[in-house]
Tab-separated table of C-alpha atoms in Angstrom:
chain	number	residue	atom	x	y	z
A	1	MET	CA	54.050	118.458	42.848
A	2	ASP	CA	52.055	120.777	40.674
A	3	TYR	CA	48.684	120.964	42.434
A	4	VAL	CA	47.004	124.065	41.018
A	5	THR	CA	44.941	126.535	42.996
A	6	ALA	CA	43.335	129.534	41.324
A	7	GLN	CA	40.593	132.105	41.629
A	8	GLN	CA	38.736	130.280	38.876
A	9	LEU	CA	38.291	126.590	39.570
A	10	PRO	CA	39.945	124.135	37.192
A	11	LEU	CA	37.479	121.862	35.435
A	12	SER	CA	38.286	118.242	34.660
A	13	ILE	CA	36.437	115.241	33.239
A	14	LEU	CA	35.667	111.761	34.532
A	15	ASP	CA	35.236	109.464	31.525
A	16	LEU	CA	33.755	106.058	32.330
A	17	ALA	CA	34.289	104.850	28.751
A	18	THR	CA	30.600	104.002	28.617
A	19	VAL	CA	29.540	101.402	26.072
A	20	GLY	CA	26.217	102.463	24.544
A	21	ARG	CA	23.451	99.968	23.806
A	22	ASP	CA	24.268	99.863	20.097
A	23	GLU	CA	28.027	100.225	20.470
A	24	THR	CA	30.950	97.843	20.614
A	25	VAL	CA	33.729	98.206	23.176
A	26	ALA	CA	36.044	99.311	20.356
A	27	GLN	CA	33.635	102.095	19.437
A	28	SER	CA	33.429	103.183	23.057
A	29	LEU	CA	37.212	103.390	23.364
A	30	ALA	CA	37.444	105.321	20.101
A	31	ALA	CA	34.918	107.773	21.511
A	32	SER	CA	37.114	108.201	24.599
A	33	VAL	CA	40.033	109.143	22.368
A	34	ASP	CA	37.833	111.630	20.525
A	35	LEU	CA	36.622	113.120	23.825
A	36	ALA	CA	40.183	113.513	25.108
A	37	GLN	CA	41.269	115.269	21.930
A	38	HIS	CA	38.336	117.674	22.220
A	39	ALA	CA	38.925	118.192	25.951
A	40	GLU	CA	42.548	119.099	25.288
A	41	LYS	CA	41.472	121.821	22.836
A	42	TRP	CA	38.699	122.981	25.163
A	43	GLY	CA	41.087	123.621	28.069
A	44	TYR	CA	40.070	120.939	30.563
A	45	LYS	CA	42.779	120.264	33.147
A	46	ARG	CA	42.651	116.470	33.246
A	47	ILE	CA	40.649	113.365	32.375
A	48	TRP	CA	40.418	110.426	34.729
A	49	TYR	CA	39.299	106.850	34.049
A	50	ALA	CA	37.836	104.607	36.744
A	51	GLU	CA	38.553	100.936	37.357
A	52	HIS	CA	35.318	98.931	37.159
A	53	HIS	CA	34.929	95.201	36.550
A	54	ASN	CA	32.212	92.917	35.183
A	55	MET	CA	30.113	95.827	33.915
A	56	SER	CA	29.100	95.436	30.284
A	57	ALA	CA	28.386	99.170	29.953
A	58	ILE	CA	31.819	100.352	31.179
A	59	ALA	CA	35.055	99.730	29.254
A	60	SER	CA	37.596	101.234	31.683
A	61	SER	CA	38.485	98.060	33.584
A	62	ALA	CA	42.217	98.489	32.781
A	63	PRO	CA	42.937	102.199	33.396
A	64	ALA	CA	46.687	102.056	32.756
A	65	VAL	CA	46.188	100.494	29.327
A	66	LEU	CA	43.484	102.997	28.408
A	67	ILE	CA	45.578	105.931	29.640
A	68	ALA	CA	48.546	104.770	27.561
A	69	HIS	CA	46.401	104.607	24.417
A	70	ILE	CA	44.822	108.014	24.935
A	71	ALA	CA	48.093	109.662	25.949
A	72	ALA	CA	49.558	108.516	22.625
A	73	HIS	CA	46.724	110.331	20.817
A	74	THR	CA	46.934	113.586	22.802
A	75	SER	CA	49.712	116.017	23.678
A	76	THR	CA	49.175	118.116	26.780
A	77	ILE	CA	46.113	117.185	28.849
A	78	ARG	CA	46.752	115.356	32.109
A	79	LEU	CA	45.467	111.789	32.233
A	80	GLY	CA	44.995	109.511	35.175
A	81	ALA	CA	43.101	106.889	37.079
A	82	GLY	CA	40.127	108.020	39.085
A	83	GLY	CA	40.875	105.583	40.278
A	84	VAL	CA	42.821	102.400	40.548
A	85	MET	CA	41.268	100.177	43.217
A	86	LEU	CA	44.540	99.443	44.965
A	87	PRO	CA	43.383	96.367	46.952
A	88	ASN	CA	42.926	94.631	43.587
A	89	HIS	CA	46.664	94.922	42.883
A	90	ALA	CA	50.148	94.704	44.329
A	91	PRO	CA	51.592	98.203	44.909
A	92	LEU	CA	54.728	97.261	42.977
A	93	THR	CA	52.670	96.363	39.901
A	94	ILE	CA	50.833	99.695	39.953
A	95	ALA	CA	54.114	101.561	40.497
A	96	GLU	CA	55.600	99.870	37.441
A	97	GLN	CA	52.516	100.557	35.316
A	98	PHE	CA	52.207	104.228	36.202
A	99	GLY	CA	55.955	104.675	36.310
A	100	THR	CA	56.038	103.471	32.701
A	101	LEU	CA	53.298	105.954	31.814
A	102	ALA	CA	55.180	108.770	33.540
A	103	GLU	CA	58.388	107.978	31.658
A	104	LEU	CA	56.530	107.908	28.347
A	105	HIS	CA	54.470	111.029	29.063
A	106	PRO	CA	56.347	113.176	31.614
A	107	GLY	CA	54.272	115.608	33.645
A	108	ARG	CA	50.937	114.301	32.378
A	109	ILE	CA	50.073	111.311	34.580
A	110	ASP	CA	47.945	111.213	37.760
A	111	LEU	CA	47.174	108.265	40.015
A	112	GLY	CA	43.964	108.304	42.041
A	113	LEU	CA	43.604	105.468	44.535
A	114	GLY	CA	40.481	103.884	45.992
A	115	ARG	CA	39.885	100.913	48.232
A	116	ALA	CA	36.461	99.749	46.970
A	117	PRO	CA	36.340	96.545	44.889
A	118	GLY	CA	34.833	98.270	41.857
A	119	SER	CA	32.766	95.149	41.294
A	120	ASP	CA	30.201	92.727	42.691
A	121	GLN	CA	30.848	89.875	45.129
A	122	GLN	CA	31.487	87.213	42.446
A	123	THR	CA	33.939	89.494	40.677
A	124	PHE	CA	35.518	90.246	44.056
A	125	GLN	CA	36.338	86.549	44.284
A	126	ALA	CA	37.469	86.333	40.650
A	127	LEU	CA	39.968	89.108	41.350
A	128	ARG	CA	41.353	86.948	44.184
A	129	ARG	CA	40.572	89.698	46.675
A	130	THR	CA	40.100	89.184	50.373
A	131	HIS	CA	38.658	91.541	52.969
A	132	ALA	CA	42.158	91.881	54.352
A	133	SER	CA	43.163	93.539	51.083
A	134	ALA	CA	41.035	96.599	51.879
A	135	GLU	CA	42.344	96.688	55.438
A	136	ARG	CA	45.905	97.005	54.077
A	137	PHE	CA	44.961	100.040	51.964
A	138	PRO	CA	46.755	102.724	54.047
A	139	HIS	CA	49.924	100.620	54.215
A	140	ASP	CA	49.742	99.867	50.492
A	141	VAL	CA	49.376	103.574	49.643
A	142	LEU	CA	52.581	104.325	51.543
A	143	GLU	CA	54.359	101.404	49.897
A	144	LEU	CA	53.246	102.573	46.456
A	145	GLN	CA	54.259	106.166	47.170
A	146	ALA	CA	57.725	104.964	48.173
A	147	PHE	CA	58.085	102.845	45.029
A	148	LEU	CA	57.338	105.980	42.956
A	149	GLY	CA	59.688	108.058	45.098
A	150	ASP	CA	63.371	107.881	45.796
A	151	GLU	CA	63.575	105.174	48.444
A	152	SER	CA	61.601	101.925	48.591
A	153	ARG	CA	60.093	100.722	51.861
A	154	ILE	CA	61.088	97.149	50.932
A	155	GLU	CA	64.802	96.534	51.028
A	156	GLY	CA	66.206	95.306	47.748
A	157	VAL	CA	63.016	95.982	45.743
A	158	ARG	CA	62.893	98.919	43.330
A	159	ALA	CA	60.194	99.781	40.784
A	160	THR	CA	61.679	100.000	37.301
A	161	PRO	CA	60.102	101.997	35.732
A	162	GLY	CA	58.579	103.923	38.618
A	163	ALA	CA	61.321	104.929	41.041
A	164	GLY	CA	61.957	108.673	40.997
A	165	THR	CA	58.935	109.517	38.844
A	166	HIS	CA	56.951	110.907	41.794
A	167	VAL	CA	53.635	110.340	40.032
A	168	PRO	CA	51.116	112.510	41.947
A	169	LEU	CA	48.817	110.442	44.173
A	170	TYR	CA	45.220	111.326	45.029
A	171	ILE	CA	43.047	109.580	47.600
A	172	LEU	CA	39.544	108.856	46.331
A	173	GLY	CA	36.602	108.280	48.592
A	174	SER	CA	32.929	108.619	49.382
A	175	SER	CA	33.187	108.328	53.171
A	176	LEU	CA	35.099	109.734	56.103
A	177	PHE	CA	37.761	107.020	55.884
A	178	GLY	CA	39.302	108.399	52.697
A	179	ALA	CA	39.133	111.956	54.031
A	180	GLN	CA	41.018	110.967	57.196
A	181	LEU	CA	43.658	109.061	55.253
A	182	ALA	CA	44.239	111.845	52.710
A	183	ALA	CA	44.522	114.365	55.548
A	184	ALA	CA	46.956	112.217	57.522
A	185	LEU	CA	49.190	111.605	54.496
A	186	GLY	CA	49.023	115.179	53.201
A	187	LEU	CA	47.611	114.122	49.843
A	188	PRO	CA	44.885	115.635	47.639
A	189	TYR	CA	41.388	114.262	48.200
A	190	ALA	CA	38.808	113.500	45.493
A	191	PHE	CA	35.229	112.905	46.647
A	192	ALA	CA	32.865	110.776	44.533
A	193	SER	CA	29.883	113.088	44.971
A	194	HIS	CA	28.758	112.372	41.400
A	195	PHE	CA	27.299	109.035	42.588
A	196	ALA	CA	27.751	108.818	46.391
A	197	PRO	CA	26.828	112.269	47.707
A	198	GLN	CA	25.761	111.609	51.286
A	199	ALA	CA	28.974	112.425	53.173
A	200	LEU	CA	30.347	115.153	50.890
A	201	THR	CA	30.290	118.178	53.164
A	202	GLN	CA	31.221	116.244	56.306
A	203	ALA	CA	34.142	114.500	54.595
A	204	VAL	CA	35.553	117.678	53.068
A	205	GLU	CA	35.264	119.520	56.374
A	206	LEU	CA	37.078	116.684	58.171
A	207	TYR	CA	39.801	116.556	55.499
A	208	ARG	CA	40.472	120.284	55.672
A	209	ARG	CA	40.422	120.330	59.476
A	210	GLU	CA	42.794	117.398	59.939
A	211	PHE	CA	45.093	117.994	56.950
A	212	ARG	CA	48.803	117.706	57.686
A	213	PRO	CA	51.188	119.380	55.210
A	214	SER	CA	53.539	116.994	53.418
A	215	GLU	CA	56.461	117.131	51.038
A	216	VAL	CA	54.058	117.013	48.096
A	217	LEU	CA	51.261	119.302	49.308
A	218	ALA	CA	51.394	122.334	51.596
A	219	GLU	CA	47.637	122.964	51.797
A	220	PRO	CA	44.549	120.756	51.399
A	221	TYR	CA	43.268	120.251	47.874
A	222	VAL	CA	39.759	118.954	47.165
A	223	ILE	CA	38.373	117.638	43.882
A	224	ALA	CA	34.603	117.092	43.859
A	225	GLY	CA	32.707	115.043	41.290
A	226	VAL	CA	29.440	116.288	39.789
A	227	GLY	CA	27.115	114.995	37.070
A	228	VAL	CA	26.152	117.236	34.154
A	229	ILE	CA	23.843	117.382	31.136
A	230	ALA	CA	23.761	120.663	29.198
A	231	ASP	CA	21.770	121.333	26.047
A	232	ASP	CA	20.401	124.449	24.377
A	233	ASP	CA	16.995	122.775	24.614
A	234	PRO	CA	16.274	122.163	28.328
A	235	ASP	CA	13.698	119.509	27.391
A	236	VAL	CA	16.444	117.463	25.704
A	237	ALA	CA	18.550	117.681	28.870
A	238	GLN	CA	15.657	116.494	31.030
A	239	GLN	CA	14.859	113.663	28.598
A	240	GLN	CA	18.473	112.489	28.788
A	241	LEU	CA	18.304	112.561	32.587
A	242	GLN	CA	15.170	110.415	32.553
A	243	ILE	CA	16.859	107.871	30.277
A	244	THR	CA	19.782	107.767	32.715
A	245	ARG	CA	17.457	107.172	35.659
A	246	ARG	CA	15.766	104.309	33.808
A	247	GLN	CA	19.087	102.738	32.874
A	248	ARG	CA	20.199	102.799	36.487
A	249	VAL	CA	17.068	100.925	37.489
A	250	SER	CA	18.171	98.049	35.255
A	251	LEU	CA	21.766	98.341	36.466
A	252	LEU	CA	20.870	98.232	40.154
A	253	TYR	CA	17.824	95.986	40.179
A	254	GLY	CA	17.748	94.124	36.854
A	255	ARG	CA	20.213	91.311	37.676
A	256	GLY	CA	21.105	91.042	34.017
A	257	ARG	CA	17.654	92.010	32.763
A	258	THR	CA	16.797	95.306	31.069
A	259	PHE	CA	13.510	96.820	32.224
A	260	THR	CA	11.067	98.419	29.816
A	261	ASP	CA	10.509	102.158	30.212
A	262	GLU	CA	7.179	101.479	31.883
A	263	GLU	CA	8.707	98.986	34.322
A	264	ALA	CA	11.590	101.322	35.121
A	265	ASP	CA	9.236	104.241	35.737
A	266	ALA	CA	7.220	102.065	38.096
A	267	VAL	CA	10.361	101.255	40.109
A	268	LEU	CA	11.339	104.931	40.140
A	269	SER	CA	7.987	105.762	41.726
A	270	MET	CA	8.648	103.264	44.531
A	271	PRO	CA	10.931	103.666	47.575
A	272	GLN	CA	13.673	101.855	45.621
A	273	GLY	CA	13.664	104.740	43.179
A	274	ARG	CA	14.811	107.095	45.903
A	275	GLN	CA	18.228	105.409	45.927
A	276	ILE	CA	18.730	106.330	42.285
A	277	ASP	CA	17.653	109.910	42.822
A	278	GLU	CA	19.939	110.135	45.852
A	279	MET	CA	22.847	109.050	43.637
A	280	LEU	CA	21.962	111.973	41.356
A	281	THR	CA	21.762	114.517	44.182
A	282	TYR	CA	24.577	116.566	42.678
A	283	ALA	CA	23.683	116.883	39.016
A	284	GLY	CA	23.500	120.032	36.935
A	285	VAL	CA	20.882	119.535	34.213
A	286	GLY	CA	19.501	122.198	31.879
A	287	THR	CA	20.753	124.846	29.484
A	288	PRO	CA	24.497	125.592	29.411
A	289	ASP	CA	23.986	128.786	31.423
A	290	GLU	CA	21.879	126.962	33.996
A	291	VAL	CA	24.476	124.215	34.403
A	292	ARG	CA	27.331	126.719	34.694
A	293	GLN	CA	25.402	128.490	37.441
A	294	TYR	CA	24.831	125.155	39.131
A	295	LEU	CA	28.548	124.333	38.994
A	296	SER	CA	29.392	127.672	40.573
A	297	TRP	CA	26.960	126.947	43.407
A	298	PHE	CA	28.242	123.399	43.800
A	299	ALA	CA	31.861	124.566	43.957
A	300	GLY	CA	31.045	126.663	46.999
A	301	HIS	CA	28.812	124.014	48.547
A	302	ALA	CA	31.524	121.357	48.194
A	303	ASP	CA	34.317	123.739	49.270
A	304	ALA	CA	36.207	122.395	46.257
A	305	ASP	CA	39.464	123.489	44.653
A	306	GLU	CA	38.618	121.668	41.414
A	307	LEU	CA	35.532	120.089	39.880
A	308	ILE	CA	35.559	116.871	37.883
A	309	VAL	CA	32.442	116.580	35.747
A	310	ALA	CA	30.867	113.342	34.549
A	311	SER	CA	28.444	113.617	31.655
A	312	LEU	CA	25.208	111.817	32.497
A	313	ALA	CA	23.820	111.989	28.966
A	314	PRO	CA	23.433	108.509	27.401
A	315	ASN	CA	23.369	109.999	23.896
A	316	ARG	CA	26.945	110.265	22.654
A	317	ASP	CA	26.361	113.543	20.774
A	318	VAL	CA	24.610	115.209	23.719
A	319	SER	CA	27.350	113.978	26.044
A	320	LEU	CA	30.123	115.487	23.922
A	321	SER	CA	28.248	118.744	23.376
A	322	THR	CA	27.592	118.970	27.130
A	323	LEU	CA	31.324	119.019	27.807
A	324	GLY	CA	31.838	121.451	24.939
A	325	HIS	CA	29.259	123.839	26.389
A	326	LEU	CA	30.950	123.759	29.803
A	327	ALA	CA	34.528	123.874	28.517
A	328	PRO	CA	36.961	126.186	30.327
A	329	ALA	CA	37.785	127.740	26.949
A	330	ASN	CA	34.163	128.924	26.753
A	331	SER	CA	33.541	129.726	30.403
A	332	SER	CA	34.912	129.304	33.897
A	333	VAL	CA	33.413	128.403	37.224
A	334	ALA	CA	33.864	131.041	39.897
A	335	VAL	CA	34.619	129.915	43.429
A	336	GLY	CA	31.465	129.974	45.497
A	337	SER	CA	29.621	132.389	43.203
């Protein structure tokens, strides 16, 4: 497997296919295509799309379909799921989906795997999930890996497409469970520090300490998520951050209702607001130089081999320009500098 290590950290993008307040889903998906085409020119290593359900502001509920569409409109950039919530699916189904992608776009497809529902409790039930589904996650990862490999773990069942494609697997997580599993299986580990930062350093330390080399990976490989907003005018960057904080108040506490700015600010000043700020613990916000410096610090703090940045800017133009400012073609992030 081609897991890159380098003196300068690779930079990648997490695209949530966000649907803006005045946008349609179709417009959001078109913007994701546009972002991928720019990212390819800008030198980003990969773009990942996350599986979320029943969220009106996120259009990436079917990562394999979205990846197929964007892969057809790009040429070289790696594309993948960051991730597929495997307990929502049968391993064979995911093997066939990503095996198809790998056959259509050889050498460009990644498959990140998580065990969270990616949804609320009602959606959990609509997906026909049970709590046992999450408990089977380690077994299902091995079953999926075998379907994508050369020998199935289930006699008489072969993934077509899928078998022999060896689509690279990544374990996603925000707790010690994912770190332990990735280490035990000898797989790369991606930590969701862009929204669940609490266990970052502990999880990465555990993963590196307990890592067992495998056929696909000789040494541990860590991808760490981080939020970013970069603008030549630092006031614009801070204004975009404040809009994001307000939007998250409605997302977490609104129960379908959108708070006014005044109401959201009131919540942010309360203890409940601390949860939102904790989610944004790892966020580089400011001028492009300031954010690049922040990413260099964060790379060392996270002990990461690669950073995957998520633009926090709600404004589509600021979001795109943020990623342009930070593009590897324009700059690079030094390890621990």
